[in-house]
Structures are given as C-alpha cells and as structure tokens.
Amino acid sequence: MENYNIEDVVMIYGHKAIIESIQNVENVKSEIQPNKIYVGKYVNKKGYSDGTYRKKKIYTPQNDELVILCSYNSIKPYNEEESACTMIQKMFRGYQGRKSFHSFVCCTVWRKFDHIHEYITLNNHDEIYKPLIKTIKRDIKKGIIQFPSKCFSSNSNQFSRVSTTSYESSNYNENVPRLKDKIDRTFATEMFHFFLTSKEIILPYNLVHKVLIKTKKMLEENIKSSVINLDMSKKSKDTKLIILGDVHGQLHDVLWLFNRFGIPSSTNIYIFNGDIADRGENATEIFILLFIFKLSCNDSVIINRGNPECSYMNEVYGFYNEVLSKYDNTIFDLFQNIFELLGLAVNVQNQIFVVHGGLSRYQDITLKEIDELDRKKQEILHPEQYEDIVIFDLLWSDPQKKEGIGGNARGNNCITFGPDVTEMFLKNNNLDILIRSHQVPKTLKGIESHHEGKCITLFSASNYCNKIKNLGAAIIFNQDLTFEVQEYMSPSLEVIRETFEENQKLREKVLHCSKIVELEKNEQKNNNKLSTEGLMNDIINCLSTIICNEKNSLWNNLYKQDKDKKGVVHINIWKEEFRKVEQGEKGTHGYICVGN
C-alpha cells in the first residue's frame, strides 16, 4: 500500500496534483484509510473550489488554486504516460456524453414542438377549418362555386385532380402478385415477398380498390362493437400474440418485424395499436398489406384506431397527400370509411386492455360502456357529448405522474390521467394492465413503464421520422400470456431487401438469426453517428414561427426590460418574457419550459 504525504506529486482522476493537506474526517467512503481526506492541488488546471467537504471547511485555497478533496482510493502515484492515457479517455467520454446529452435534449424539444403542432392543428380545426368548409359547401349548394363534382371529396373536404385510372385497369407491375377473387394465405405471402424484394412498390389502382372494398365489407360484417375480445386460452399452445405500437407509415419497420417474428396467421396474431397513417411515406402499403393478411385470415391481424386515423389529421400530417400522389380521392374516402369501422380497443382474455391513447376523464367508465360506444364517426376533434368525449380520450390521452385528471399540451380538449385513474379502471374492470401507444417514450426506448408498471407505453416506429434515433419495440405474448419485450432498430428498406436476398441462399436458420442481430446493431451504430442537424433545423423553424407570431408582444416586453436601451437583454430576461407570451396565449406553448 502506497503512503502519501504532504507535497507528494500524485495523480488524481488523471490530473497531476500536489498533496497540500491531509485531514481527519469521519465516515469517508473508502476501504483504505476511511477517516482521511486528501487535499490535492492541481498543477496545470485552473479554477476555483472552496475547500468544503460535507458542509465543513477543511481547507482554504489560494485565489489561483484549484483543489480537489478526495479519499485514498482516488489517488495514484504520478505517471506521465498513464496520466496522458487517462486524460484522452476522459476527454473522449466527455465528448460522447455531451453529444449524447445534446441529442437527447434535441429529441425532447423536437417531440414537444410536435405536440405544439398538434395543439395548433386541433385549434385550427375548430376556428378556421370547419367554418371555411361550411362556407364552401354552402356556396357549392347555391351554385356560387361550380366545378366537376368528382373534384371534391365529401369525406376529405378537399379539391383534387380527377383520377383517369379505371377500376378494371390492367396496368400491373409485372412483379405484383395477381389478385384473384379470393384472397388467401398464398396471395398474402406473395404480397409480403413483393414488398421485401421490389424497389417499385406502388400497387395498381384496381388491386388497392378491390382490397379496400373487401376490407370494408369484412369489417362491417365482423366488428359489431368497439372493444374486440381476444381469448388466448382458446388458441393452440403454440400461438403467439405480438402487440405493436405506432408505426407511422414506416414500412421498413413492419417488414422487419414480419421477417423477424413471422408473418400474421391464426397462430401468429398481430395487434397494431393505431397510428399506422401519417408522417411516413408508406402508410398506404402497410394498410393494404395488413388488410390482405386479415382478409386471408380474419384472426391474424387486429387494428385499433389511432388519433391520426381521421380525415382532418390525415390532411395535416401527410396521409391524404400520400394517397393523392398514388391514387385519388375515391381511395382516400374508402380509407376513411374503413377507419371509422376499426375497433377502439382490444380486451385480451380479461387481463390486458390495449388502446391507442389511454383512459377517459370519466373515471368510473366500464368496459361494457366502452364496448357500446358508437365508434362509426369520421372525426371527433372537439367533443361535446359524453360518448364523443370518451372516444376522444381513448384516442388522445396520455399518462401523467400526478394523480387525477390533468391538462395536456396536445390541446385544450386533451387530458392526462394519473396512477389512481389507471388503478381504478383496472380494478373496476378486473384487468391487470393497460398497454397504450401514442407517444415516443421519454427514454427513447421502444417501451416505457408508468403507474408502477400498470400502464405501458409501446412505440414501434424505430428512428421516428428518420430523426429521433429511438428504438422500436414489440411485446410478444405466449398462449399462457407469459411474455417478452423485443426492442429493435430496423434497417432501411434497401438493407432489408439485400438481407432477404442473402437469406434465401442460407440454409442454416442460425446464420439468419445472427444476421438479424448484426444488422440491428449496425443500424444503431449508424444512427448514433448521425448529427442532430435535422432536428435542430426543425426546432429552429418551429421556434421562429412562434417568435414571428408573437413578435409584437415580445418586442414590447423586451423593450421595457432594456433599461439602458442598448438593444440587448440578458438571456434569463428573454426566457421569462417568452414564457409570459406563451401563458398569455392560453398556455399554447408554455410547457416547452425554455431554459429548464
């Protein structure tokens, strides 16, 4: 054991230091010399410390001294080479830590601005959109506005080009599987392989139209209530249930999951918990693929309705434009007809409640009451009636740490629900757990636990919007409801296709599995290397919009604070005035907590 004395040159945390003092202090956390504190003065490092240990002054440093108070365990004999290596490692870890923190902050702020956009969207719907559409429809009826009727969609309330594509068109991509009268498992498997292997994946109009018509008819005949009951005890012992959260039009996630966990079947059941539409580029293809599997085997796929599965949200967040870029308003209207037929929740064996958003502000509501809701409504964004409010809450609410019901940054009508609300709902309905989706977990993982594990957030769009770098997740239940959570980072469509082609040549399944793990690790590494430039650009654009909208109030308030009239104020004054402006706008953006 080394003995250190005053004026010895030593190394503390990689830095060269001189021992200035050795003090006896009780309860020092050290296996060796537990009652001694060493005061080391850094040789080549400037700064200031007050020489206090646990609120007790044990050393008074000179003005230009930077001292460190440490136990025996933190001291080593000075070695120039080891010191250099330690400092290099320390600087690299510091860089990695700062980079990781910067990325985390950017992602957090980006998600909050995303909520701001939702707030504005909901606000504009009531204040601008509805009155404008009402005026347009009135003028159409009076003949003030005249145009071919096919240019206006009654469901989307949008003008568009008229499709010249016939339902009977035979302009098939030669690689697209041929649609027959009956959609069976063979056709569904062929369609899955088509998406896996083809670069041109836009499907022919007549195929999409027929699939949507068949799906609409099937849902009308089979889904009679708002809650779908799934009893796993009646399934075979080898049956799996795979629950997924938001996928947001990210086809690569869906293909990767099907490739990894198996395609849907009667013994490999998938629940998609809403938010398939919007933001991503391939929601159309995802829906059609899921509908085809469902048509081939009704029990293989269950789709809950999410908050974007309505016409107005589709127009704002991209699904409408996606459909119009590929097809026409007829197809879009068919999608809307299907959305209103989707169930609101799934009750898995009277133990697991799966819903997109969360629970209702009406805390004594029962499963039976939810089941009896009239879900067949195009959009409910400003609910007033009891039934509409419940549906809105199921699609839009989020969990909170505090008890009770709280406000929600997503909009004036949106709520958050506390642990007591979750506890009451589960207890009153003899359920064990709530699984919901609707938001990226704050940890940037694919799954997050709330309310002592009784409420779970599940999100399945990995690297959301190709910016957030979050993991996606799936919960896989066995027939006896034992389960495992699988997190992943899906590769791009191009990489998935290359891998699939390689795996066709592989004979051993072990090689295939190891390849999957390798690809996910590589994708995570690649995403970690990506800069946050895209996120920062989005944040700056959103912040600029808010500042421009509130520039008069901001200018007046900041001018008053500029006592010396130099045109400059302290950053803390800027933060406070920005916060005041936000609160003046009914809290529209106040939850951003600028500067926290």
Coordinates of C-alpha atoms in Angstrom, one line a residue, residues 361 403-407 415-418:
R361 CA -61.7 11.6 -17.8
E403 CA -53.0 11.7 -9.5
G404 CA -56.3 12.6 -11.1
I405 CA -57.0 14.2 -14.5
G406 CA -54.8 16.9 -15.8
G407 CA -54.4 19.1 -18.9
I415 CA -56.2 15.2 -21.0
T416 CA -53.7 13.3 -19.0
F417 CA -54.6 10.6 -16.4
G418 CA -52.8 9.7 -13.2

